[in-house]
PDB file of C-alpha atoms in Angstrom:
ATOM      1  CA  MET A  62      -8.157   8.993 -14.092  1.00  0.00           C
ATOM      2  CA  ASN A  63     -10.710   8.640 -11.162  1.00  0.00           C
ATOM      3  CA  GLU A  64      -9.836   7.654  -7.707  1.00  0.00           C
ATOM      4  CA  THR A  65     -10.899   4.209  -8.208  1.00  0.00           C
ATOM      5  CA  ASP A  66      -8.130   3.625 -10.965  1.00  0.00           C
ATOM      6  CA  LYS A  67      -5.176   1.682  -9.878  1.00  0.00           C
ATOM      7  CA  TYR A  68      -1.646   2.979  -9.953  1.00  0.00           C
ATOM      8  CA  GLU A  69      -0.599  -0.395 -11.729  1.00  0.00           C
ATOM      9  CA  GLU A  70      -3.064   0.107 -14.425  1.00  0.00           C
ATOM     10  CA  ALA A  71      -2.005   3.901 -15.017  1.00  0.00           C
ATOM     11  CA  LEU A  72       1.666   3.066 -15.008  1.00  0.00           C
ATOM     12  CA  ALA A  73       0.900   0.240 -17.534  1.00  0.00           C
ATOM     13  CA  ARG A  74      -0.994   2.930 -19.752  1.00  0.00           C
ATOM     14  CA  LEU A  75       1.851   5.401 -19.481  1.00  0.00           C
ATOM     15  CA  GLU A  76       4.523   2.722 -20.384  1.00  0.00           C
ATOM     16  CA  ALA A  77       2.501   1.838 -23.565  1.00  0.00           C
ATOM     17  CA  ILE A  78       2.218   5.552 -24.608  1.00  0.00           C
ATOM     18  CA  ALA A  79       6.073   5.736 -23.937  1.00  0.00           C
ATOM     19  CA  ARG A  80       6.612   2.745 -26.278  1.00  0.00           C
ATOM     20  CA  ARG A  81       4.566   4.202 -28.906  1.00  0.00           C
ATOM     21  CA  LEU A  82       6.144   7.611 -28.877  1.00  0.00           C
ATOM     22  CA  GLU A  83       9.624   6.055 -28.829  1.00  0.00           C
ATOM     23  CA  SER A  84       8.724   3.929 -31.900  1.00  0.00           C
ATOM     24  CA  GLY A  85       7.571   7.010 -33.725  1.00  0.00           C
ATOM     25  CA  GLU A  86       4.193   5.409 -34.220  1.00  0.00           C
ATOM     26  CA  PRO A  87       1.889   8.234 -33.538  1.00  0.00           C
ATOM     27  CA  SER A  88       1.043  10.778 -36.182  1.00  0.00           C
ATOM     28  CA  ILE A  89       1.520  14.434 -35.680  1.00  0.00           C
ATOM     29  CA  ASP A  90      -2.244  14.706 -35.167  1.00  0.00           C
ATOM     30  CA  GLU A  91      -2.112  11.947 -32.397  1.00  0.00           C
ATOM     31  CA  LEU A  92       0.995  13.114 -30.756  1.00  0.00           C
ATOM     32  CA  ALA A  93      -0.591  16.100 -28.920  1.00  0.00           C
ATOM     33  CA  SER A  94      -3.315  13.776 -27.440  1.00  0.00           C
ATOM     34  CA  GLN A  95      -0.708  11.118 -26.590  1.00  0.00           C
ATOM     35  CA  LEU A  96       1.367  13.484 -24.620  1.00  0.00           C
ATOM     36  CA  LYS A  97      -1.746  15.155 -22.746  1.00  0.00           C
ATOM     37  CA  THR A  98      -2.904  11.675 -21.816  1.00  0.00           C
ATOM     38  CA  ALA A  99       0.692  10.807 -20.588  1.00  0.00           C
ATOM     39  CA  TRP A 100       0.855  14.125 -18.432  1.00  0.00           C
ATOM     40  CA  GLN A 101      -2.395  13.179 -16.859  1.00  0.00           C
ATOM     41  CA  LEU A 102      -1.197   9.740 -16.012  1.00  0.00           C
ATOM     42  CA  ILE A 103       2.014  11.103 -14.623  1.00  0.00           C
ATOM     43  CA  SER A 104       0.030  13.433 -12.467  1.00  0.00           C
ATOM     44  CA  PHE A 105      -2.202  10.655 -11.394  1.00  0.00           C
ATOM     45  CA  CYS A 106       0.715   8.399 -10.317  1.00  0.00           C
ATOM     46  CA  LYS A 107       2.566  11.076  -8.594  1.00  0.00           C
ATOM     47  CA  ASP A 108      -0.556  12.011  -6.558  1.00  0.00           C
ATOM     48  CA  LYS A 109      -1.299   8.283  -5.782  1.00  0.00           C
ATOM     49  CA  LEU A 110       2.480   7.770  -4.441  1.00  0.00           C
ATOM     50  CA  THR A 111       2.422  10.777  -2.476  1.00  0.00           C
ATOM     51  CA  ARG A 112      -0.950   9.806  -0.769  1.00  0.00           C
ATOM     52  CA  THR A 113       0.348   6.350  -0.153  1.00  0.00           C
ATOM     53  CA  GLU A 114       3.659   7.562   1.398  1.00  0.00           C
ATOM     54  CA  SER A 115       1.545   9.946   3.643  1.00  0.00           C
ATOM     55  CA  GLU A 116      -0.774   7.172   4.700  1.00  0.00           C
ATOM     56  CA  ILE A 117       2.189   5.005   5.458  1.00  0.00           C
ATOM     57  CA  ALA A 118       3.892   7.810   7.605  1.00  0.00           C
ATOM     58  CA  LYS A 119       0.688   8.265   9.598  1.00  0.00           C
ATOM     59  CA  LEU A 120       0.624   4.552  10.364  1.00  0.00           C
ATOM     60  CA  GLN A 121       4.200   4.330  11.518  1.00  0.00           C
ATOM     61  CA  GLY A 122       3.549   7.068  13.826  1.00  0.00           C
ATOM     62  CA  GLU A 123       0.584   5.343  15.139  1.00  0.00           C
ATOM     63  CA  GLU A 124       2.717   2.420  16.205  1.00  0.00           C
TER      64      GLU A 124
END
């Protein structure tokens, strides 16, 4: 994920992976790749939320 990616897009990708994993769709060979991608998306979303929360706190402090 790059900085230009949107939280909503990352979340949608993560949800799609979760649905695939829950359905048992991925083969064993794909499973590790899907899990790695999911962890990257989770990390991106957490970072984005943390940065947004920090920006909001700064803005509230400026008022």
